XYZ file of C-alpha atoms in Angstrom:
696
model
C 52.954 158.457 2.782
C 52.219 154.744 2.548
C 55.984 154.098 2.420
C 56.536 156.057 5.668
C 53.804 154.092 7.441
C 55.370 150.863 6.275
C 58.802 151.933 7.570
C 57.249 152.905 10.889
C 55.556 149.512 11.171
C 58.853 147.783 10.425
C 60.594 149.766 13.130
C 57.886 148.969 15.661
C 58.072 145.285 14.761
C 61.867 145.301 15.101
C 61.667 147.053 18.451
C 59.065 144.579 19.603
C 61.286 141.680 18.619
C 64.242 143.227 20.449
C 62.110 143.671 23.592
C 60.856 140.091 23.345
C 64.427 138.819 22.875
C 65.651 140.807 25.898
C 62.709 139.594 27.983
C 63.403 136.011 26.986
C 67.066 136.442 27.948
C 66.138 137.869 31.349
C 63.653 135.042 31.914
C 66.248 132.450 30.935
C 68.751 134.022 33.291
C 66.242 133.854 36.163
C 65.512 130.216 35.423
C 69.228 129.456 35.257
C 69.906 131.132 38.582
C 67.014 129.324 40.231
C 67.868 125.934 38.755
C 71.662 125.954 38.791
C 72.497 128.118 41.810
C 69.922 126.730 44.228
C 72.589 124.436 45.746
C 74.924 127.389 46.259
C 72.174 129.423 47.885
C 71.254 126.501 50.115
C 74.869 125.687 51.072
C 75.472 129.282 52.084
C 72.592 129.224 54.571
C 73.467 128.913 58.281
C 73.001 125.378 59.573
C 73.345 123.464 62.799
C 76.383 121.323 63.568
C 76.676 118.608 66.198
C 78.771 119.467 69.256
C 80.186 116.281 70.753
C 79.415 115.823 74.445
C 82.365 115.526 76.846
C 82.824 111.923 77.958
C 82.458 111.153 81.615
C 85.547 110.524 83.693
C 86.970 107.158 84.721
C 87.924 107.410 88.385
C 90.123 105.320 90.695
C 88.891 104.059 94.055
C 90.540 107.004 95.848
C 89.037 109.630 93.535
C 92.092 109.982 91.286
C 91.282 110.517 87.612
C 92.328 107.647 85.341
C 90.720 109.079 82.178
C 89.238 112.530 81.772
C 87.809 114.677 79.000
C 89.916 117.816 78.958
C 88.552 120.018 76.153
C 90.971 121.586 73.729
C 90.117 124.490 71.479
C 91.073 125.701 68.039
C 91.223 129.487 68.403
C 90.618 131.750 65.409
C 90.334 135.514 64.995
C 87.786 137.546 63.066
C 89.836 140.701 62.532
C 87.133 142.299 60.375
C 85.076 143.143 63.506
C 88.007 144.758 65.327
C 87.801 148.543 65.442
C 90.897 149.977 63.737
C 91.648 152.455 66.517
C 91.135 149.795 69.162
C 93.335 147.370 67.241
C 96.201 149.830 66.862
C 96.085 150.829 70.521
C 96.085 147.244 71.831
C 98.030 145.160 69.325
C 101.455 145.646 70.968
C 100.278 144.580 74.431
C 98.273 141.718 72.913
C 101.360 140.511 71.034
C 103.432 140.532 74.238
C 100.813 138.486 76.097
C 100.403 135.977 73.258
C 104.165 135.426 73.169
C 104.214 134.863 76.936
C 101.281 132.437 76.792
C 102.204 130.238 73.835
C 105.992 130.752 73.695
C 106.097 129.896 69.980
C 106.751 133.397 68.596
C 108.416 136.565 69.801
C 106.247 139.609 70.559
C 107.495 141.224 67.340
C 106.540 138.149 65.300
C 103.056 138.111 66.826
C 102.607 141.823 66.104
C 103.635 141.337 62.461
C 101.276 138.354 62.167
C 98.322 140.322 63.565
C 98.936 143.437 61.470
C 99.248 141.410 58.250
C 96.099 139.486 59.111
C 94.209 142.693 59.833
C 95.123 144.110 56.400
C 94.319 140.910 54.501
C 91.128 140.705 52.459
C 90.170 137.366 53.987
C 90.557 138.182 57.641
C 87.378 136.751 59.171
C 88.679 133.324 60.198
C 92.411 133.515 60.875
C 93.883 130.594 62.827
C 95.670 131.804 65.947
C 96.437 128.513 67.712
C 95.404 124.848 67.662
C 94.869 122.655 70.736
C 94.474 125.464 73.243
C 93.721 124.300 76.794
C 90.831 125.585 78.870
C 93.208 127.596 81.077
C 94.904 129.098 78.034
C 91.496 130.042 76.591
C 90.563 131.797 79.829
C 93.824 133.714 79.636
C 93.034 134.736 76.040
C 89.610 136.023 77.083
C 91.288 138.499 79.456
C 93.704 139.958 76.889
C 93.284 143.388 75.252
C 90.884 143.433 72.247
C 90.009 139.728 72.704
C 88.290 140.477 76.011
C 85.463 142.088 74.001
C 84.312 138.662 72.802
C 83.472 137.389 69.338
C 81.359 140.255 68.010
C 83.801 143.065 68.860
C 87.038 141.372 69.827
C 86.919 138.724 67.091
C 87.769 135.783 69.401
C 86.397 132.490 68.022
C 86.984 129.307 70.070
C 85.946 125.948 68.631
C 86.028 123.003 71.013
C 87.530 119.681 69.940
C 87.197 116.391 71.886
C 90.268 115.349 73.838
C 90.782 112.361 76.154
C 93.648 112.432 78.629
C 95.014 109.914 81.121
C 96.620 111.793 84.025
C 98.389 108.622 85.210
C 99.750 107.850 81.761
C 100.041 104.129 81.076
C 98.836 103.043 84.525
C 96.269 100.225 84.099
C 96.095 101.286 80.450
C 94.479 98.152 79.072
C 91.806 98.066 81.774
C 90.971 101.762 81.552
C 90.876 101.159 77.826
C 90.699 103.043 74.558
C 87.589 103.892 72.539
C 88.401 103.666 68.844
C 86.822 102.539 65.628
C 88.726 99.269 65.511
C 89.051 96.999 68.548
C 87.956 99.311 71.381
C 88.945 97.886 74.760
C 88.529 98.188 78.510
C 86.150 100.285 80.542
C 85.967 102.870 77.733
C 84.352 100.172 75.598
C 82.270 98.362 78.225
C 80.754 101.595 79.574
C 80.699 103.592 76.354
C 76.983 104.404 76.579
C 77.307 105.523 80.203
C 80.334 107.708 79.481
C 79.076 109.215 76.207
C 76.562 111.850 77.349
C 74.216 113.774 75.004
C 75.579 115.786 72.077
C 74.644 119.429 71.612
C 74.036 121.520 68.464
C 75.412 124.924 67.383
C 74.468 127.185 64.488
C 77.258 128.094 62.079
C 77.460 130.403 59.039
C 79.570 129.691 55.979
C 81.920 132.525 55.105
C 84.151 130.759 52.581
C 84.674 127.338 51.119
C 84.996 124.880 53.981
C 84.900 127.642 56.613
C 81.937 127.835 59.012
C 81.807 130.397 61.793
C 79.794 129.775 65.003
C 76.729 131.987 65.446
C 74.650 132.889 68.476
C 71.161 131.414 68.149
C 68.254 130.437 70.372
C 68.378 126.950 68.926
C 71.913 126.311 70.145
C 71.985 123.502 72.707
C 74.908 122.816 74.982
C 76.115 119.206 75.166
C 75.492 117.252 78.361
C 78.547 115.464 79.713
C 78.451 111.721 80.232
C 78.335 110.058 83.623
C 81.487 109.057 85.463
C 82.551 105.468 86.072
C 84.133 104.828 89.479
C 86.540 101.915 89.270
C 87.921 99.619 91.957
C 91.520 100.261 90.845
C 93.875 101.652 93.497
C 96.537 103.821 91.877
C 99.174 103.360 94.594
C 98.874 99.565 94.574
C 98.739 99.513 90.774
C 101.930 101.563 90.558
C 103.794 99.210 92.904
C 102.635 96.164 90.921
C 103.577 97.607 87.537
C 107.048 98.666 88.672
C 107.738 95.285 90.296
C 106.450 93.497 87.208
C 108.538 95.641 84.865
C 111.694 95.034 86.900
C 111.118 91.278 86.825
C 110.473 91.147 83.081
C 113.760 92.960 82.516
C 115.897 91.149 85.102
C 114.583 87.694 84.108
C 114.382 88.499 80.383
C 110.775 87.283 80.263
C 108.221 87.721 77.472
C 105.237 89.007 79.415
C 103.660 89.042 82.843
C 100.541 89.995 84.734
C 99.489 90.744 88.308
C 95.956 90.846 89.714
C 95.047 91.828 93.283
C 91.473 91.395 94.483
C 89.535 92.059 97.682
C 88.511 88.679 99.076
C 85.015 89.519 100.276
C 83.836 91.907 97.560
C 85.704 90.698 94.465
C 86.834 94.281 93.789
C 89.944 94.235 91.599
C 92.438 96.673 93.098
C 95.324 95.902 90.738
C 95.439 94.533 87.220
C 98.830 94.934 85.574
C 99.727 93.534 82.153
C 103.142 94.144 80.625
C 105.083 92.796 77.653
C 108.803 93.106 76.984
C 109.391 94.534 73.510
C 112.146 93.592 71.063
C 114.004 96.825 71.877
C 114.036 95.964 75.588
C 111.317 98.400 76.615
C 108.239 97.250 78.524
C 104.708 98.223 77.489
C 101.096 97.277 78.088
C 99.364 96.235 74.874
C 97.344 93.146 75.813
C 95.229 92.120 78.792
C 96.981 88.843 79.625
C 95.234 88.552 82.988
C 91.796 88.348 81.384
C 92.358 87.169 77.829
C 95.366 84.834 77.853
C 94.408 81.208 78.432
C 97.343 79.220 79.808
C 98.012 75.959 81.607
C 98.013 76.928 85.295
C 100.663 74.428 86.355
C 101.148 73.572 90.013
C 98.743 76.239 91.294
C 96.070 73.817 90.008
C 97.221 71.172 92.514
C 95.030 72.886 95.107
C 91.917 71.997 93.084
C 93.103 68.392 92.776
C 93.648 68.000 96.511
C 90.266 69.598 97.249
C 88.550 67.144 94.872
C 90.062 64.119 96.627
C 89.245 65.488 100.081
C 85.662 66.253 99.119
C 85.178 62.745 97.702
C 86.718 61.208 100.808
C 89.567 59.412 99.041
C 92.326 60.626 101.360
C 93.341 62.981 104.151
C 96.268 65.357 104.053
C 98.050 63.306 106.730
C 97.990 60.203 104.517
C 101.217 59.084 102.862
C 102.035 58.709 99.181
C 105.054 57.101 97.585
C 106.890 59.319 95.080
C 109.581 56.822 94.011
C 112.273 59.426 94.421
C 110.451 61.897 92.185
C 110.254 59.815 89.013
C 107.270 57.687 87.990
C 105.924 56.276 84.711
C 102.292 56.569 83.661
C 102.184 54.176 80.732
C 105.015 55.321 78.432
C 105.332 58.855 79.811
C 107.475 59.759 82.778
C 106.307 62.137 85.493
C 109.161 63.894 87.286
C 109.586 66.182 90.257
C 111.861 69.217 90.077
C 114.136 67.471 92.590
C 115.016 63.817 91.991
C 115.967 61.402 94.770
C 114.845 63.639 97.641
C 111.546 62.059 98.691
C 110.111 58.557 98.678
C 107.258 58.166 101.160
C 105.853 61.543 102.215
C 102.547 62.856 103.461
C 100.127 64.444 101.021
C 100.621 67.656 102.983
C 104.366 67.591 102.310
C 103.800 66.558 98.701
C 101.725 69.710 98.293
C 104.039 72.013 100.264
C 107.057 70.863 98.239
C 105.061 70.684 94.983
C 105.730 67.026 94.188
C 104.316 66.275 90.746
C 104.558 62.531 91.338
C 102.891 62.704 94.743
C 99.857 64.737 93.624
C 99.378 62.943 90.291
C 99.564 59.521 91.976
C 96.861 60.252 94.586
C 94.543 61.489 91.828
C 95.337 58.750 89.307
C 95.062 55.966 91.872
C 91.660 57.148 93.108
C 90.018 58.359 89.894
C 91.503 56.323 87.006
C 88.528 53.981 86.964
C 86.108 56.921 86.917
C 87.855 60.070 85.639
C 84.476 61.738 85.095
C 84.058 61.929 88.866
C 87.263 63.971 89.046
C 86.409 66.348 86.193
C 82.866 66.800 87.489
C 84.206 67.732 90.907
C 86.716 70.149 89.353
C 84.160 71.765 87.097
C 81.650 72.168 89.928
C 84.202 74.481 91.525
C 83.695 76.845 88.585
C 86.930 76.067 86.766
C 85.248 75.301 83.443
C 82.562 78.003 83.466
C 83.304 81.351 81.798
C 83.308 84.202 84.308
C 81.395 86.577 81.990
C 83.052 89.670 83.407
C 81.913 93.235 82.814
C 84.947 93.779 80.586
C 84.232 91.372 77.734
C 86.931 89.067 76.390
C 86.682 85.940 74.239
C 86.326 82.643 76.102
C 88.864 80.041 75.069
C 88.704 77.823 78.134
C 90.086 74.359 77.566
C 88.340 71.780 79.743
C 89.075 68.110 78.978
C 86.163 65.675 79.006
C 86.933 62.015 79.761
C 86.934 59.719 76.754
C 86.367 62.615 74.337
C 88.523 64.937 72.242
C 91.968 63.466 72.780
C 91.486 62.096 76.286
C 94.097 59.398 76.987
C 95.483 57.355 79.828
C 97.902 60.137 80.768
C 95.403 63.004 80.654
C 94.230 62.518 84.238
C 97.651 62.536 85.983
C 98.890 65.494 83.944
C 95.626 67.360 84.405
C 95.987 66.942 88.177
C 99.204 69.002 88.170
C 97.935 71.797 85.950
C 98.434 70.636 82.379
C 95.724 69.699 79.822
C 93.424 72.556 81.003
C 93.785 76.204 79.983
C 92.482 79.057 82.127
C 93.051 82.800 82.340
C 95.079 84.057 85.326
C 92.062 85.953 86.678
C 89.999 82.754 86.524
C 92.592 80.942 88.628
C 92.657 83.860 91.054
C 88.865 83.706 91.379
C 89.257 80.092 92.538
C 91.940 80.979 95.112
C 89.861 83.921 96.274
C 87.008 81.517 96.979
C 89.274 79.484 99.261
C 90.221 82.664 101.121
C 86.515 83.559 101.290
C 85.584 80.320 103.085
C 84.371 78.667 99.900
C 82.226 81.518 98.538
C 83.185 82.299 94.934
C 82.495 85.902 93.906
C 82.857 87.482 90.499
C 85.756 89.883 89.999
C 84.461 93.416 89.465
C 86.273 96.449 88.100
C 83.771 99.222 88.780
C 82.009 100.146 91.994
C 79.631 102.928 90.965
C 78.315 105.372 88.383
C 78.414 109.022 89.431
C 77.437 112.430 88.105
C 78.282 115.862 89.508
C 79.868 114.270 92.554
C 76.824 112.153 93.420
C 76.523 108.366 93.202
C 73.597 107.452 90.952
C 74.188 103.696 90.842
C 76.182 101.301 93.008
C 77.629 98.016 91.793
C 77.331 95.173 94.258
C 79.211 91.928 94.755
C 77.952 89.031 92.637
C 78.170 85.510 94.070
C 79.019 82.822 91.511
C 78.906 79.895 93.926
C 78.072 80.188 97.652
C 80.186 77.119 98.482
C 82.635 75.477 96.087
C 83.493 72.916 98.764
C 82.858 72.115 102.425
C 84.165 74.190 105.324
C 86.036 71.130 106.567
C 87.987 70.958 103.317
C 88.738 74.698 103.459
C 90.060 74.218 106.993
C 92.221 71.330 105.768
C 93.841 73.057 102.779
C 94.587 76.527 104.171
C 97.369 75.129 106.433
C 98.848 73.512 103.301
C 98.919 76.892 101.556
C 100.495 78.520 104.603
C 103.040 75.694 104.694
C 104.148 76.471 101.131
C 105.304 79.903 102.320
C 106.478 78.973 105.798
C 108.586 75.947 104.820
C 108.003 75.000 101.186
C 108.631 76.235 97.656
C 107.869 79.884 98.538
C 109.663 80.131 101.887
C 111.769 82.940 100.388
C 108.789 85.315 100.814
C 108.021 84.375 104.404
C 107.617 87.370 106.727
C 107.171 87.799 110.465
C 104.735 90.676 109.936
C 101.799 88.671 108.590
C 100.907 85.218 107.295
C 100.844 84.477 103.562
C 99.044 81.479 102.081
C 99.686 80.451 98.499
C 100.991 78.027 95.941
C 103.835 78.249 93.457
C 103.484 77.149 89.855
C 106.126 76.274 87.280
C 104.907 75.114 83.874
C 106.773 73.975 80.762
C 104.839 75.947 78.162
C 106.279 74.112 75.145
C 105.658 70.731 76.776
C 103.700 69.285 73.838
C 105.373 71.020 70.908
C 109.065 71.165 71.786
C 111.370 70.022 69.008
C 114.237 67.663 69.764
C 117.091 69.635 71.315
C 114.952 72.743 71.821
C 115.250 74.495 75.168
C 112.321 74.289 77.557
C 110.263 77.427 77.986
C 108.735 78.005 81.391
C 105.927 79.922 82.984
C 106.351 80.935 86.624
C 103.361 81.772 88.798
C 102.219 82.293 92.358
C 98.633 82.516 93.624
C 97.574 83.153 97.189
C 96.067 85.462 99.782
C 96.953 87.455 102.910
C 96.791 87.771 105.850
C 96.209 84.013 105.885
C 94.576 84.030 109.319
C 92.087 86.723 108.269
C 92.192 86.965 104.457
C 91.539 90.407 103.000
C 93.303 90.269 99.624
C 94.038 87.578 97.067
C 96.635 87.901 94.343
C 98.085 86.056 91.356
C 101.341 86.699 89.503
C 102.233 85.063 86.183
C 105.584 85.496 84.387
C 105.868 83.949 80.930
C 109.120 82.528 79.572
C 111.751 83.871 81.976
C 115.133 83.087 80.370
C 117.566 84.374 82.983
C 118.013 84.331 86.757
C 115.664 81.431 87.414
C 112.342 80.152 86.150
C 110.531 78.730 89.195
C 107.364 80.267 90.581
C 108.943 80.665 93.999
C 111.961 82.626 92.789
C 110.396 84.625 89.917
C 106.693 85.248 90.597
C 106.395 85.005 94.401
C 108.690 88.017 95.122
C 106.331 90.278 93.154
C 103.440 88.989 95.283
C 105.460 89.757 98.425
C 106.441 93.268 97.312
C 102.829 94.154 96.565
C 101.533 92.482 99.730
C 104.030 94.429 101.841
C 102.807 97.694 100.321
C 99.164 96.810 100.896
C 99.791 95.604 104.434
C 101.683 98.784 105.308
C 98.997 101.074 103.882
C 95.883 99.252 105.165
C 96.032 99.506 108.950
C 92.699 97.700 109.280
C 94.310 94.340 108.483
C 96.966 94.607 111.190
C 96.694 92.447 114.261
C 96.054 94.187 117.557
C 99.194 94.114 119.680
C 99.142 91.788 122.661
C 100.441 93.160 125.958
C 103.440 90.856 125.693
C 104.282 92.342 122.309
C 104.531 95.911 123.565
C 107.969 97.523 123.493
C 109.050 98.278 127.049
C 112.376 100.008 126.340
C 112.335 103.799 126.413
C 113.145 105.738 123.248
C 116.454 107.277 122.345
C 116.107 111.076 122.238
C 118.180 113.285 119.937
C 119.951 116.403 121.214
C 117.878 119.487 120.609
C 115.289 121.860 122.021
C 113.977 120.983 125.484
C 110.372 122.028 124.857
C 110.017 119.843 121.740
C 111.470 116.761 123.412
C 109.431 117.284 126.590
C 106.168 117.565 124.640
C 106.823 114.320 122.758
C 107.734 112.419 125.942
C 104.664 113.810 127.693
C 102.381 112.572 124.912
C 103.646 109.037 125.567
C 103.474 109.493 129.363
C 107.191 108.729 129.788
C 108.897 109.548 133.064
C 111.439 112.342 132.605
C 113.671 114.853 134.334
C 113.653 118.195 132.527
C 116.220 121.024 132.668
C 115.162 124.660 132.668
C 117.702 125.497 129.947
C 116.332 125.814 126.355
C 118.734 123.240 124.862
C 119.483 119.764 126.084
C 121.287 116.473 125.659
C 119.320 113.367 126.671
C 120.267 110.270 128.634
C 117.957 107.275 129.028
C 117.628 104.644 131.731
C 115.163 101.748 131.996
C 112.676 103.903 133.875
C 113.115 107.510 132.736
C 114.618 110.006 130.295
C 116.773 112.836 131.604
C 116.881 116.056 129.543
C 120.133 117.621 130.757
C 121.180 121.226 130.148
C 123.487 122.042 127.296
C 125.121 125.492 127.091
C 125.154 125.475 123.294
C 123.973 129.083 122.815
C 126.695 130.369 125.148
C 129.319 128.921 122.797
C 127.641 130.405 119.725
C 127.361 133.858 121.313
C 131.101 133.764 121.990
C 131.873 132.767 118.387
C 132.889 129.222 119.318
C 131.503 126.295 117.335
C 129.726 123.748 119.575
C 129.550 119.990 118.984
C 126.442 119.510 116.832
C 126.712 115.737 116.380
C 123.529 113.868 117.252
C 121.366 116.960 116.917
C 118.255 116.942 114.743
C 118.709 118.888 111.528
C 115.881 121.373 112.123
C 117.299 122.414 115.497
C 120.830 122.602 114.086
C 119.814 124.811 111.154
C 117.741 127.071 113.415
C 120.633 127.641 115.820
C 123.325 128.158 113.200
C 121.305 130.519 111.030
C 120.261 132.476 114.143
C 123.942 133.303 114.629
C 124.572 134.245 111.017
C 126.082 131.068 109.576
C 125.302 129.688 106.123
C 124.348 126.002 106.363
C 124.861 123.370 103.672
C 123.612 119.819 104.316
C 124.024 116.421 102.682
C 122.226 113.193 103.529
C 119.279 112.737 105.888
C 118.778 112.068 109.582
C 120.716 113.657 112.434
C 124.080 115.464 112.307
C 127.019 113.058 112.029
C 129.859 115.428 111.145
C 130.502 119.161 110.735
C 133.030 121.071 108.645
C 133.825 123.555 111.468
C 134.979 121.447 114.388
C 133.952 121.915 118.008
C 135.784 124.809 119.675
C 136.888 126.497 116.425
C 136.099 130.184 115.910
C 133.654 131.362 113.258
C 132.403 134.705 111.985
C 129.009 135.796 110.706
C 128.520 134.596 107.124
C 130.781 131.544 107.522
C 129.777 128.419 105.608
C 129.354 125.244 107.648
C 128.716 121.879 106.005
C 126.752 119.254 107.927
C 126.685 115.590 106.966
C 123.612 113.687 108.125
C 123.024 109.970 108.613
């Protein structure tokens, strides 16, 4: 009995120990799960992700888009939510539509892809297509199965940021690029304005590294950034870039830039920067116009002449001796591009013909005892003060100071013709623009407004740097010199009867101070000026660096680009044209093509031209000094009888209308009016005959 009790107690104790051991194991397991799996539990919880806001657009002055945020989407499918019956009934049509939309697989390949994905164990986040456009996404949303949305159709679209430039490389450096290293241009300067406000979206983790968007009240849509309206004109910019590219290639030059600016406002309409690559291609990869500091060369002579006029040392009618274009300043020789041509000439002619000796002598003779007076006068014109433009670039202006930092006896004469100093092309243009603007210097600007949803929320106004860089009398004295350069001087090759151009050529030896013995000279050609000279509306500068072929002078290399751009601007901006004087009006009557009487009569009536009009539908015209006679032509009678009439001189629209009306097939080459026809006058034809018309 006692033994049985003892055995029972032992069994109870053993059972108790087993229970305690099991309980301890369970407790330990709970602790382990809580302590070691808490990160897993937490990481599996839905959480909010940032949705990047679309950047605002960068817009040209005519509303064209220079940079735009065009969203792209990564599209995935959650096939687990697709009803099996629905899937089987719609998969063939869906496959056909996907093949038509993306054109990367056949319908059969898409069907196989979808069926395999549907049967896969992990079928909740299957990639369908990367970089889907907004239009393509809209098309997907209308397709069978997918039209049911995410919860039933399994369509998951995840937006990714995407910046596009509809005009490609046009004004690329100015429009800019926003990147982690060295962002540039308007994208950088107006980053905060363009950025907008990011949104948030709840996502749920379904597998390692895979988060699926979820509907939630806390989701917040991103707010797009504001738009920046630039001053850039796409048509003018295109003309400038093409002309610049052609010149870099034809003259085998290193790089070049063109800037066109509105005189009164300072709005930059064109800023082109191109570099010729080793493989012969031309690209834009540096903003030479704003960041490249170079010796301006002879375009600087304008500032030198203005300084002397302002200080009363000379008048443009005064004479200066050039010694045949060769003169020594101490041990260094100053030379003109043409030797032995001039001796005593007026300062006006020295400027028009870009005499280095003439300009340097009038400055050296009058300022050598007090060079500070010259540099002070130059610097008061704003040529040593950084412009501090809205697009930031480092300032490396080189401005010599008398008796400091390498100043010597030859600094003054060489400075007077555009050496010793270093300026950016846009800085030099700002100076020329001030001359065109009657002495008022304004800051170049690249943006005119900030807009949002089609409304202007902030306007950018013209900023005046200096209300008067010199006197009106001096302005009136130097503008004829600038006109003379184009009318009879170093840029007479760009003279035009349509409008007046004022400007100055520049030709600089860029390796002047560091050229090894026997090394070829390297040149920089430039032209700066404005037009129309009698009522300036636009100023422009062109710089071509190191042209090796087909000339190197500013007049022959840079000035033609100025002229090509100016012609385009003048043709497109009717507001700068002169009103015609009565004596300029054309008094001869127009030549009228053969054709339909009603059309010709209406045109002549609009211009109130005296005319005699036939009652026949087709005519041939004759013109006298006082009237136009529209005489009957029996052209349809010939066609009705199957005889080919003489079509020469007829407008193409009338010719095609007549011939096709009588069953002929017309083939044309060229443009203009009919000059020849493959079926001669009087020859028979049948319906369906082919007739070839050559136009000219």
